[in-house]
Coordinates of C-alpha atoms and ligand atoms in Angstrom, one line a residue:
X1 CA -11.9 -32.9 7.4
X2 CA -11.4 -29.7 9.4
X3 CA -11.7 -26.5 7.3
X4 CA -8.7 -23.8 7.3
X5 CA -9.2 -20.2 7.7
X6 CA -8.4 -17.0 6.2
X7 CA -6.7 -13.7 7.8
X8 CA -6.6 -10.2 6.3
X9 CA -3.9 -8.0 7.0
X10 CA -4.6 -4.4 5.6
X11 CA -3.0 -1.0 6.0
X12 CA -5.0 1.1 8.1
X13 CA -3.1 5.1 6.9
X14 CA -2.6 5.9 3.6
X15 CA 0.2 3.3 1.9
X16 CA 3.7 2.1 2.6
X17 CA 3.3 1.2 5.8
X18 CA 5.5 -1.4 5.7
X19 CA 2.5 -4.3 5.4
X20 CA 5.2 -6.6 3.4
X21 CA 7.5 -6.8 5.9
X22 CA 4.6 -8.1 8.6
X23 CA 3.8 -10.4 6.0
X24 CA 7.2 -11.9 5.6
X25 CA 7.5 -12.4 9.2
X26 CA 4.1 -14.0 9.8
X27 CA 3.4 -15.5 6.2
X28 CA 4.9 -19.3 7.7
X29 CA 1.7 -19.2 9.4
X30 CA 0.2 -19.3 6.5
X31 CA 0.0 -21.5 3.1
X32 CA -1.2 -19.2 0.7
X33 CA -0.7 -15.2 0.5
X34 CA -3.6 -14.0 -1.6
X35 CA -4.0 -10.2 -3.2
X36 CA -7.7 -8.9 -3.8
X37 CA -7.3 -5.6 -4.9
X38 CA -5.3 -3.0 -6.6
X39 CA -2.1 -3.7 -9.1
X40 CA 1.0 -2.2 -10.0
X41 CA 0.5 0.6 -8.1
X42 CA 1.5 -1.2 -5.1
X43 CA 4.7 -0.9 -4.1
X44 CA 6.5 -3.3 -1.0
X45 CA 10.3 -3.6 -0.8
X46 CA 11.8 -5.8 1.1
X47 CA 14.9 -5.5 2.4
X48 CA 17.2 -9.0 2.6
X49 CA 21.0 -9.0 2.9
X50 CA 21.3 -10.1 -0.8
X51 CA 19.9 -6.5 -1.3
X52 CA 16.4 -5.0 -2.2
X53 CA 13.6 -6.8 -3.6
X54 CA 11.0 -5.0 -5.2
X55 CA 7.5 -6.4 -5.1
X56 CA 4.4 -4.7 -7.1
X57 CA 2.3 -7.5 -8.0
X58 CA 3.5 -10.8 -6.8
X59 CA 2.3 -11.4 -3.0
X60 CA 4.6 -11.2 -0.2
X61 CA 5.4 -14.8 1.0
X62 CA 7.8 -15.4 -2.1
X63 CA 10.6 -16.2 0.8
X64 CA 8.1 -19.1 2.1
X65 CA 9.1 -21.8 -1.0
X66 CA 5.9 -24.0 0.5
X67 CA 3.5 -21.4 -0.1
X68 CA 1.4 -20.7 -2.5
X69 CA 0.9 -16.8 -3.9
X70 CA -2.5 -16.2 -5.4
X71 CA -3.7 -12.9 -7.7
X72 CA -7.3 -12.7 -6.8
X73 CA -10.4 -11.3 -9.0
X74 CA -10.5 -8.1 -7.6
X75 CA -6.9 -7.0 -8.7
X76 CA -5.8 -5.9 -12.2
X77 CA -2.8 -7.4 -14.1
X78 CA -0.2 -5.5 -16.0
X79 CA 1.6 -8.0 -18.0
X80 CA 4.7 -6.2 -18.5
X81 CA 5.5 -5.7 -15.2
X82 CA 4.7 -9.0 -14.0
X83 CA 7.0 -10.3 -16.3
X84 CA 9.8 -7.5 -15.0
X85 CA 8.9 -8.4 -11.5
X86 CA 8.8 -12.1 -12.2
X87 CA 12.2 -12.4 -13.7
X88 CA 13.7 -10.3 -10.9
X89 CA 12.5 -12.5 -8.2
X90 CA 14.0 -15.0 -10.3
X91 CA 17.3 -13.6 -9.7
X92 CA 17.1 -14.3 -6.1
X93 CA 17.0 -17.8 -6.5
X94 CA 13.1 -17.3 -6.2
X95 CA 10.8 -19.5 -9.0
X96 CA 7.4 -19.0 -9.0
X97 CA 6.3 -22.0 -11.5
X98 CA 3.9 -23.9 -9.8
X99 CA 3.9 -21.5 -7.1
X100 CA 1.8 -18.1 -8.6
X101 CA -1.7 -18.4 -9.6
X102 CA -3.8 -15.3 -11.1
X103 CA -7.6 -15.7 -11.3
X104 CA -8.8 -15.7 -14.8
X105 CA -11.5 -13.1 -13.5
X106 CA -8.9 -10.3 -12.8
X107 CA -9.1 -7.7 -15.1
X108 CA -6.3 -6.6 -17.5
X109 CA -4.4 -3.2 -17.4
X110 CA -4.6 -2.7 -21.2
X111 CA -1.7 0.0 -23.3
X112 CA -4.5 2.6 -23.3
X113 CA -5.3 2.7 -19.5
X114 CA -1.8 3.7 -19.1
X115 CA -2.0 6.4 -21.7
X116 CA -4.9 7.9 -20.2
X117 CA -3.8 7.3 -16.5
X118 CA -0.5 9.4 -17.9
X119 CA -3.1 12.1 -19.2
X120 CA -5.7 12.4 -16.3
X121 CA -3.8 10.8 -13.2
X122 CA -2.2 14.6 -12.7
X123 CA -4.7 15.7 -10.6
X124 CA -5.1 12.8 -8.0
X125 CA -1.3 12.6 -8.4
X126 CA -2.1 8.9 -9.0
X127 CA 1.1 6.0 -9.9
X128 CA 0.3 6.1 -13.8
X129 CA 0.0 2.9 -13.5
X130 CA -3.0 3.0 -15.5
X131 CA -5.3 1.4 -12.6
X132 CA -8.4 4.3 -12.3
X133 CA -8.6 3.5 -16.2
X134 CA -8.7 0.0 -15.5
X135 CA -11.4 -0.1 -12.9
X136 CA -13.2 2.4 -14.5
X137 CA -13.8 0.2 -17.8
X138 CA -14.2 -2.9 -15.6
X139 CA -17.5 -0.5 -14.2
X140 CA -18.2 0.5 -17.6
X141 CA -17.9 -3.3 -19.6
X142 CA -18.8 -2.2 -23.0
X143 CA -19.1 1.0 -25.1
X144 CA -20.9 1.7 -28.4
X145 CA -17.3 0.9 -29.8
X146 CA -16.8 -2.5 -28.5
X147 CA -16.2 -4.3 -25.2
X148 CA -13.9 -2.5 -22.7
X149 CA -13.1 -4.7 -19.8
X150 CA -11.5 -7.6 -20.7
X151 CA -10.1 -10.4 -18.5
X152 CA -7.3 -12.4 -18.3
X153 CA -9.9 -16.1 -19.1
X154 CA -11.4 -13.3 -21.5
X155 CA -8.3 -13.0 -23.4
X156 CA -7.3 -16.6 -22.8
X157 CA -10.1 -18.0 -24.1
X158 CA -10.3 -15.9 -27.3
X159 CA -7.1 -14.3 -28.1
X160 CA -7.7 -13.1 -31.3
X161 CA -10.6 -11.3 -30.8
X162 CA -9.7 -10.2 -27.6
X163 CA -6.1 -9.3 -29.0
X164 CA -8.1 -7.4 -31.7
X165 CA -10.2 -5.7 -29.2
X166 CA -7.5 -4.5 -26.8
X167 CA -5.7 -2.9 -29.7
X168 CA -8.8 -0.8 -31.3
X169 CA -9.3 0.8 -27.6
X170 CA -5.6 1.9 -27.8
X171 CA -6.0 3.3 -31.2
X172 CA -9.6 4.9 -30.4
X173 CA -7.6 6.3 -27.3
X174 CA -4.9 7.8 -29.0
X175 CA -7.5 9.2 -31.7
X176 CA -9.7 10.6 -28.8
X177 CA -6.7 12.2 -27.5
X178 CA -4.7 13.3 -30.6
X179 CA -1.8 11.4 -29.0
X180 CA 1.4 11.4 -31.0
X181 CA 4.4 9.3 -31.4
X182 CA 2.6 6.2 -30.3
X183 CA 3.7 2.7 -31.9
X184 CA 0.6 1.2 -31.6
X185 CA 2.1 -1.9 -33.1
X186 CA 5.1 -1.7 -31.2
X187 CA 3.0 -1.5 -27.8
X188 CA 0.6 -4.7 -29.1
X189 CA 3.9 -6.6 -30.0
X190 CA 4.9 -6.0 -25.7
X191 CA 1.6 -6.2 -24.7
X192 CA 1.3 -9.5 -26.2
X193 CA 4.9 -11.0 -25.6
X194 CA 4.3 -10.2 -21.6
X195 CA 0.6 -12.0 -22.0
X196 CA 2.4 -15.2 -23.6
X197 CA 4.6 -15.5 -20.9
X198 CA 2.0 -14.3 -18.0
X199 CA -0.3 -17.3 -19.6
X200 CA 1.1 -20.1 -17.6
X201 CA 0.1 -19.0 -14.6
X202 CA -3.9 -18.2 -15.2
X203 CA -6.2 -19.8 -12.8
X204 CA -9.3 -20.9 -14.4
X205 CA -11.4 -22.6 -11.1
X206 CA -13.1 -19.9 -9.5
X207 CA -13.3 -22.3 -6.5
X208 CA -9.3 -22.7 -6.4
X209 CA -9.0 -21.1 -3.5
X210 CA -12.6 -22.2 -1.8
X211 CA -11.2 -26.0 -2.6
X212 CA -7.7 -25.6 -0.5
X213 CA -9.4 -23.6 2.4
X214 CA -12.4 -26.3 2.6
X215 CA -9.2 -28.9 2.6
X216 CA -7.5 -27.2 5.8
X217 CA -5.3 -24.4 4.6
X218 CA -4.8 -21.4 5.7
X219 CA -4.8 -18.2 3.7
X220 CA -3.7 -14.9 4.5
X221 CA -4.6 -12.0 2.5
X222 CA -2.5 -8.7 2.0
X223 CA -4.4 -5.6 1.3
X224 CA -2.7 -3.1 -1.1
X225 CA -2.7 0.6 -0.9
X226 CA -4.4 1.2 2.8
X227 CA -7.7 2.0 4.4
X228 CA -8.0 5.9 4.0
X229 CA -7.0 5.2 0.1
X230 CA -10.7 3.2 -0.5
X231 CA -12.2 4.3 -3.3
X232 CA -16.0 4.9 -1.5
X233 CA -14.6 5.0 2.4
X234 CA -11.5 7.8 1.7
X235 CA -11.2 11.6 0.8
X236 CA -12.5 11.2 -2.9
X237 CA -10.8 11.5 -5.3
X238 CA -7.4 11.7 -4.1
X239 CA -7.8 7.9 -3.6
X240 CA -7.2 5.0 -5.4
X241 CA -9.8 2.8 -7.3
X242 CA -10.1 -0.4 -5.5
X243 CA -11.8 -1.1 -2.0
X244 CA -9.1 -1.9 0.4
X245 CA -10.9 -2.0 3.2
X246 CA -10.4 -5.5 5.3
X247 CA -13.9 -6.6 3.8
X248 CA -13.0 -6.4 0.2
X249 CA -10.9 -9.9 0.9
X250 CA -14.2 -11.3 0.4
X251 CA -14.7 -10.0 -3.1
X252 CA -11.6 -9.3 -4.4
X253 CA -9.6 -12.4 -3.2
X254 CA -12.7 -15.2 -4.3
X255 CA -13.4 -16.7 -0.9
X256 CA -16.3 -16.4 1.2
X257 CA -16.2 -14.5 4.3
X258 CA -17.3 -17.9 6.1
X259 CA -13.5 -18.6 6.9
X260 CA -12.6 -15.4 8.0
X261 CA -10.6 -15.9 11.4
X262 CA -9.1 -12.6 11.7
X263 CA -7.7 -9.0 10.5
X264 CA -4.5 -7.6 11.0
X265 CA -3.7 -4.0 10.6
X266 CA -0.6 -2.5 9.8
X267 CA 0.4 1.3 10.9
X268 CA 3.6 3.3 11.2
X269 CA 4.7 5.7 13.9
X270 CA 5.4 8.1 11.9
X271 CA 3.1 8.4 8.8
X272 CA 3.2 9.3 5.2
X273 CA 1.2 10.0 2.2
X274 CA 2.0 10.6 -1.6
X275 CA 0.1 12.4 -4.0
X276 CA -2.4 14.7 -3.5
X277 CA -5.1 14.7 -0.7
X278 CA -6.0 16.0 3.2
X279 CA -3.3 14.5 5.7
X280 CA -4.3 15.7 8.8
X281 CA -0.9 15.0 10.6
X282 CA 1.1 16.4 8.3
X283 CA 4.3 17.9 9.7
X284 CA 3.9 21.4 8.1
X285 CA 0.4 21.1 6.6
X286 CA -0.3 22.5 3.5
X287 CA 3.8 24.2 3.0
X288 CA 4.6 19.9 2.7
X289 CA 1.9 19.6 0.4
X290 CA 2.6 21.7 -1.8
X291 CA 6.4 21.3 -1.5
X292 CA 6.1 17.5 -2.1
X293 CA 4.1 17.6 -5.2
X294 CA 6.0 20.0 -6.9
X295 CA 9.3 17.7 -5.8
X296 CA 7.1 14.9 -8.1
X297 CA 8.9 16.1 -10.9
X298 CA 12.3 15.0 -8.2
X299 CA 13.0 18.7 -7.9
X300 CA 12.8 18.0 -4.2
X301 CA 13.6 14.5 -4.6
X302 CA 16.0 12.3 -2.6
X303 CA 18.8 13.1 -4.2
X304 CA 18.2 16.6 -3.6
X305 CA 17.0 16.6 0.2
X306 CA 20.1 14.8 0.9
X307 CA 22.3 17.3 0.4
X308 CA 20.6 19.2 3.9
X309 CA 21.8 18.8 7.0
X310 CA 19.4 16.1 9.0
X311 CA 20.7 17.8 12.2
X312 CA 19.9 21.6 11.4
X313 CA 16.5 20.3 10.0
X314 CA 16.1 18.5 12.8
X315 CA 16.8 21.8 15.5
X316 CA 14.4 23.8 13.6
X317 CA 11.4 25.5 15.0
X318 CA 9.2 24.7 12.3
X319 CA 7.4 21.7 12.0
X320 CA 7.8 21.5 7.9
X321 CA 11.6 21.3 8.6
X322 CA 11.9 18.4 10.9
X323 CA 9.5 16.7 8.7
X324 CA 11.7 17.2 5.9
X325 CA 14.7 15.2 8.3
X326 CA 12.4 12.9 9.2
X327 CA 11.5 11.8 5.0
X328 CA 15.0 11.4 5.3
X329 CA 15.4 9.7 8.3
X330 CA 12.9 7.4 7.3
X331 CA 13.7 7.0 3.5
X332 CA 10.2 8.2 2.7
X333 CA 10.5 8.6 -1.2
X334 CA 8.3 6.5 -3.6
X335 CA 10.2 3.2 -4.5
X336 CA 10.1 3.7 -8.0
X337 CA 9.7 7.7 -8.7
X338 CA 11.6 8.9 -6.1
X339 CA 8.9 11.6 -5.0
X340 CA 9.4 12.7 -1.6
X341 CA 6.5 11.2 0.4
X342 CA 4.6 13.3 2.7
X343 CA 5.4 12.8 6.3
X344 CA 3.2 13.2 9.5
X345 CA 2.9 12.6 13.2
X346 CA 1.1 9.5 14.5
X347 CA -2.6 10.5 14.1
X348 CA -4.6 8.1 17.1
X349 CA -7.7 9.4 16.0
X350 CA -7.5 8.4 12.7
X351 CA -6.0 4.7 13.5
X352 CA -9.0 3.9 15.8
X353 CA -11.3 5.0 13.2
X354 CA -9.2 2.9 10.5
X355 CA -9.4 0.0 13.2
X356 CA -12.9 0.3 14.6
X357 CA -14.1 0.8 10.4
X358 CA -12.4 -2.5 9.5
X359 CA -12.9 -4.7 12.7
X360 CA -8.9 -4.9 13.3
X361 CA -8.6 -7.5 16.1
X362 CA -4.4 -7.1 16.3
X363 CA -2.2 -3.9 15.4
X364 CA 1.4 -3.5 14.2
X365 CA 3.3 -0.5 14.5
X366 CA 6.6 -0.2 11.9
X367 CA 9.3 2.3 12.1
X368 CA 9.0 2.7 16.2
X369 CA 13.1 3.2 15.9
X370 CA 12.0 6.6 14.0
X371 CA 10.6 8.0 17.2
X372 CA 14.1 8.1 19.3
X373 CA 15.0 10.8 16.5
X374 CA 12.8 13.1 18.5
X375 CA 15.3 13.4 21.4
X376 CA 17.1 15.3 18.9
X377 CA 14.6 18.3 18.0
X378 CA 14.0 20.9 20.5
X379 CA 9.9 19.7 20.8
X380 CA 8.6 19.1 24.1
X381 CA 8.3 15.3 23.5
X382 CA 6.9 12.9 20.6
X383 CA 4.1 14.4 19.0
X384 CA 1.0 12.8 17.7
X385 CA -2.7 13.6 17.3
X386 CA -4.9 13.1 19.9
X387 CA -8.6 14.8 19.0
X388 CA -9.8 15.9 15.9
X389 CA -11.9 19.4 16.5
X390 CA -14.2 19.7 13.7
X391 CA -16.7 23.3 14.0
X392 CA -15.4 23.3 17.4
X393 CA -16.9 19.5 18.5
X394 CA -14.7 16.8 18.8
X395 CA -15.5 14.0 16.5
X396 CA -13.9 10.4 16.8
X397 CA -14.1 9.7 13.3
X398 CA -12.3 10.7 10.0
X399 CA -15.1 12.5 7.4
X400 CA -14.8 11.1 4.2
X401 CA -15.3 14.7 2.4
X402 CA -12.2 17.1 1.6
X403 CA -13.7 20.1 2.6
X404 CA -14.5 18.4 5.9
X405 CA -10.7 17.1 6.7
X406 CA -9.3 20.1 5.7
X407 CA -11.1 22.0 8.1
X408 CA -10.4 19.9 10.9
X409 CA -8.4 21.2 13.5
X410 CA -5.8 18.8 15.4
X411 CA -5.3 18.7 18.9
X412 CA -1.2 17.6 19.7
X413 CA 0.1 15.6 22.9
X414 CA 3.5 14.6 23.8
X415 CA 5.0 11.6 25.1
X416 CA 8.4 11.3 26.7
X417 CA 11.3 11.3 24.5
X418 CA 14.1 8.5 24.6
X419 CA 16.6 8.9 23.2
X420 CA 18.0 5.0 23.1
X421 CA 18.8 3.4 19.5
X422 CA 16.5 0.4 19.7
X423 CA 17.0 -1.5 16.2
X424 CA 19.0 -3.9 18.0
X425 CA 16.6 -5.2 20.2
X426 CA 14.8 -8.2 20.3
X427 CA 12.8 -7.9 23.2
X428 CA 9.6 -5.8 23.9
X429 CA 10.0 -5.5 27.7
X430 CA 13.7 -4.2 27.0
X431 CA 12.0 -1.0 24.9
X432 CA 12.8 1.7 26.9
X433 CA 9.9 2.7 29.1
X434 CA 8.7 6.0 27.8
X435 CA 8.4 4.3 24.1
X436 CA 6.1 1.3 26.1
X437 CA 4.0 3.8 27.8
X438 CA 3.6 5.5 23.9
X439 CA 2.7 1.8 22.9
X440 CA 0.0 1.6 26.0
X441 CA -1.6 4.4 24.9
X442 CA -2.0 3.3 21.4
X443 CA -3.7 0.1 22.7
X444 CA -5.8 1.9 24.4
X445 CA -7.3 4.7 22.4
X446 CA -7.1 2.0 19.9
X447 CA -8.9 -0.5 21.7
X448 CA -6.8 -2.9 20.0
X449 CA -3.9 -5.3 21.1
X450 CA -0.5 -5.0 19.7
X451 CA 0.7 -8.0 17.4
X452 CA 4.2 -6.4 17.1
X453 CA 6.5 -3.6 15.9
X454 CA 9.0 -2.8 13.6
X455 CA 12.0 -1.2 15.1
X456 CA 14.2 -1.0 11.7
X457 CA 14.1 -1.3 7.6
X458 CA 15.7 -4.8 7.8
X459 CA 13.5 -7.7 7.7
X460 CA 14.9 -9.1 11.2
X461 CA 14.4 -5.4 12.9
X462 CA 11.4 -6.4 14.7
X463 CA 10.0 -7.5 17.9
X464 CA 6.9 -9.5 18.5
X465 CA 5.1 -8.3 21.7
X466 CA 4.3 -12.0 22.8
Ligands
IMP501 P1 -3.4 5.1 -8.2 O1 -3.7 4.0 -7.2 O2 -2.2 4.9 -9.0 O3 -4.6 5.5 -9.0 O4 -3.2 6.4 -7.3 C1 -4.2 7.0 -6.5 C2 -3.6 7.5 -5.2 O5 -3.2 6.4 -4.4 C3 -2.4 8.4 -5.3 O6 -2.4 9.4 -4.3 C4 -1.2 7.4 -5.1 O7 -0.1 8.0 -4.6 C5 -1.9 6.5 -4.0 N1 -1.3 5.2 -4.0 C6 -1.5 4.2 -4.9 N2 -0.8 3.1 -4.6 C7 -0.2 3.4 -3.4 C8 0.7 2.6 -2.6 O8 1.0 1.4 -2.7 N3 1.2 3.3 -1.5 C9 0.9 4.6 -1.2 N4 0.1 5.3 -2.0 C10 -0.5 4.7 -3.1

C-alpha cells in the first residue's frame, strides 16, 4: 500500500498572517488538518457569507466535512474554550463528532495557569491565555507540592486524583499570590464541566496519526503563532512558548518527519505584530510601539481609531500616521481584545531568513489588495525593507537578541504604486504590472516560488498563481 504524506504550512512574521484562510483554500488537498503547537492563544477568523467564524483551537479544514482535524501533543488544551468554540462551529451547521481528535499527550491549560498568565503575561504583553504557564509546568513536571503538568490521558485515566491535583495548584497559586475573590470551587465546577464534555474526543493511540499516513493519507499541518514568535529561534521573551518553527510538526503533531513532502509559508504584504517586542518594519518605530500597547487597555482601540479620517492619515508625512490608516485599512486589531495591532512595511530580509530558517519550498502572500492603498499617500512608491545594516555591515539574517534588532538599521526601497482595486480578480496575469514586478522580486530575494496571494478578507478573495 502506498504511504501518504504530510505538509506544514507555518507563518513565517509574527502572527495573523492570514494562515487559515490558505488552509481553507488548500485543506481539500488534504484529509486531515493537524495542530502541534500553541492553544488558545491562536486566533484565525474566517470570513464566510454566513458571517465570521472564530477559530482558536479547532484546525482549519472544519468546512472540508471529509476531513479529519487532529490536536497534536505539542499543543495545550483549554477546556472551556473548546467547548465555546466547539458549540459555535456548531452553529454553522459544522459537527465535529467523529471528526476532532485531541492526543491524550497534550497538556492541559489548568485555572491557575490563567491566573498567573493574568499576573506575569504584562510584560511580554502575552494573550492571558494562560499558555507560558502551561509550557512552563509541562518543562517543570513536578514540584515538592505535587505533580504540575498534567495531560489530558493523565486526567482521563485517573480523574480523581488528577481532579484533586489540578485544584491544589490553583489554591497553592492563589495562596502564593494572595489572590482574592477567587471561587476556587466555582472555577473546578467549569473546569470540570468543559473536561466532561472535551472527553469524547481524547485520542488515546499515539500512532493514530502514524496509522492513517502509513495507509495513504495525507496530512497537512498548520502552525500557530509564526516563525519569529519561537520560543528558542525569536527575540526572547517577547515570544510565545511553543516552537513554531516548520520542524516542530514533527514533535508537536506525533508523526515522524519520514513523510514530510513539503512546507508552506504564509506572509502578508503589509505586516503586523501585537504585544511587546523589536519589529523592524514598523511604520513609526518605537512612537507605534508604544502607542499600541498603551491602546491594549482599547484606549486606542478600534473603536477609537475609527473615528480618524483614513484619508488625512493617509496624506501625512509621517510614517506612524499612515500606519495608523493602514490598521484600519486592514482591520488589524486582535480578534478578541480589540488591541490595535502593530503595523509594518514588507520586511524581504526578514522573510528570506523566516524561509531559508524553515526550508519553505512555496510562499503565499495575503492582503496584496492593501498595497494599492499606497497610491493614495504622498510616498514615493510602496515601501518595504530591503537590507538590514547592523554596526554598519549588512547582515542577511534576523539576530535572535533584542538589543541586536533594535539596533538594526533598515534600508527602504520603492516599487511602483498602482493604484487599481484588485479584490475582484481572479487571475494572476491580470494583476496590474507594477504589483507583479513587487511579486518577482519577492521570489527572488526570497528564493522561493509563489503558491498564491490573497487579494481580500473574504475567503474567495484570492488568486492562485498557477
Ligand atoms: P502568548 O502566546 O499568549 O504567551 O503571548 C506571547 C506573545 O505572542 C505575545 O506577543 C502575543 O501577542 C503573541 N501571540 C500569541 N499568539 C499569537 C497569535 O496567534 N497571533 C499573533 N501574535 C500572537
Amino acid at each position: 500500500m502506498k504511504a501518504g504524506y504530510s505538509d506544514v504550512l507555518i507563518g513565517l512574521q509574527f502572527g495573523d498572517e492570514g494562515k487559515a484562510k490558505v488552509i481553507d483554500i488548500i485543506g481539500k488537498n488534504y484529509d486531515i488538518i493537524a495542530r502541534f503547537n500553541g492553544g488558545s492563544n491562536a486566533g484565525h477568523t474566517i470570513a464566510t457569507s454566513q458571517g465570521k467564524i472564530a477559530l482558536h483551537q479547532i484546525p482549519a479544514g472544519i468546512f472540508y466535512p471529509k476531513t479529519l482535524l487532529y490536536i497534536g501533543s505539542g499543543c495545550v488544551i483549554n477546556f472551556e474554550k473548546l467547548v465555546t468554540e466547539i458549540e459555535s462551529v456548531d452553529n454553522f451547521g459544522i459537527k465535529l463528532g467523529g471528526r476532532l481528535f485531541i492526543s491524550s499527550q497534550a497538556s492541559v491549560i489548568q485555572p491557575h495557569h490563567l491566573l498567573i498568565d493574568e499576573i506575569i503575561g504584562k510584560a511580554i504583553g502575552t494573550t492571558k491565555n494562560g499558555i507560558g504557564p502551561a509550557y512552563a509546568d509541562k518543562a517543570l513536571r513536578s514540584t515538592e507540592k505535587g505533580i504540575v503538568n498534567i495531560r489530558f490521558g493523565d486526567l482521563a485515566d485517573n480523574e480523581e486524583f488528577f481532579l484533586k491535583q489540578i485544584k491544589k495548584n490553583l489554591k497553592d497559586t492563589v495562596a502564593e499570590y494572595n489572590l482574592k475573590n477567587i471561587d476556587v470551587p466555582l472555577a473546578m465546577e467549569n473546569f470540570k464541566k468543559a473536561y466532561i464534555k472535551i472527553k469524547p474526543y481524547i485520542q488515546k493511540d499515539s500512532l493514530f496519526l502514524t496509522r492513517l499516513v502509513e495507509s495513504g493519507k495525507k496530512v497537512l499541518f498548520e502552525g500557530a503563532q509564526s516563525f519569529m514568535l519561537d520560543v528558542t529561534k525569536g527575540a526572547v521573551p517577547y515570544v510565545t512558548s511553543s516552537n513554531t518553527a516548520a520542524g516542530a510538526a514533527y514533535v508537536g503533531g506525533d508523526l515522524s518527519p519520514h513523510f514530510h513532502r513539503k512546507t508552506i509559508g504564509v506572509g502578508k504584504a503589509i505586516m503586523s505584530r501585537v504585544g511587546n517586542g523589536p519589529f523592524v518594519s514598523e511604520f513609526g518605530g518605537e512612537k507605534s510601539e508604544a502607542y499600541c500597547i498603551e491602546g491594549g487597555g482599547n484606549k486606542y482601540g478600534k473603536e477609537a481609531e475609527q473615528k480618524l479620517s483614513v484619508e488625512e492619515l493617509l496624506q501625512s508625512d509621517d510614517l506612524f500616521e499612515i500606519g495608523r490608516a493602514l490598521r484600519m485599512l486592514g482591520d488589524e486589531y486582535g480578534a478578541s481584545t480589540g488591541r490595535p495591532r502593530r503595523v509594518g512595511m514588507l520586511d524581504l530580509v526578514q522573510l528570506r531568513y523566516a524561509v531559508r530558517s524553515n526550508g519553505v519550498d512555496l510562499l503565499w502572500l495575503n492582503k496584496c489588495d492593501l498595497l494599492s492603498d499606497f497610491s493614495r499617500t504622498k510616498l514615493k512608491g510602496i515601501p518595504f525593507v530591503s537590507q538590514y545594516i547592523e554596526e554598519e555591515k549588512s547582515i542577511d539574517y534576523v539576530p535572535s537578541s533584542n538589543v541586536r534588532q533594535r539596533r538594526i538599521k533598515r534600508e527602504i526601497e520603492y516599487e511602483k504604486n498602482f493604484p487599481e482595486k484588485i479584490r475582484k480578480l481572479r487571475n494572476f496575469k491580470d494583476l496590474p504590472k507594477n504589483l507583479l514586478h513587487l511579486l518577482a522580486r519577492v521570489e527572488s530575494d526570497t528564493g522561493c516560488e509563489l503558491l498564491g496571494i490573497g487579494v481580500g478578507s473574504k475567503r474567495d478573495e484570492y488568486i492562485l498563481k498557477k
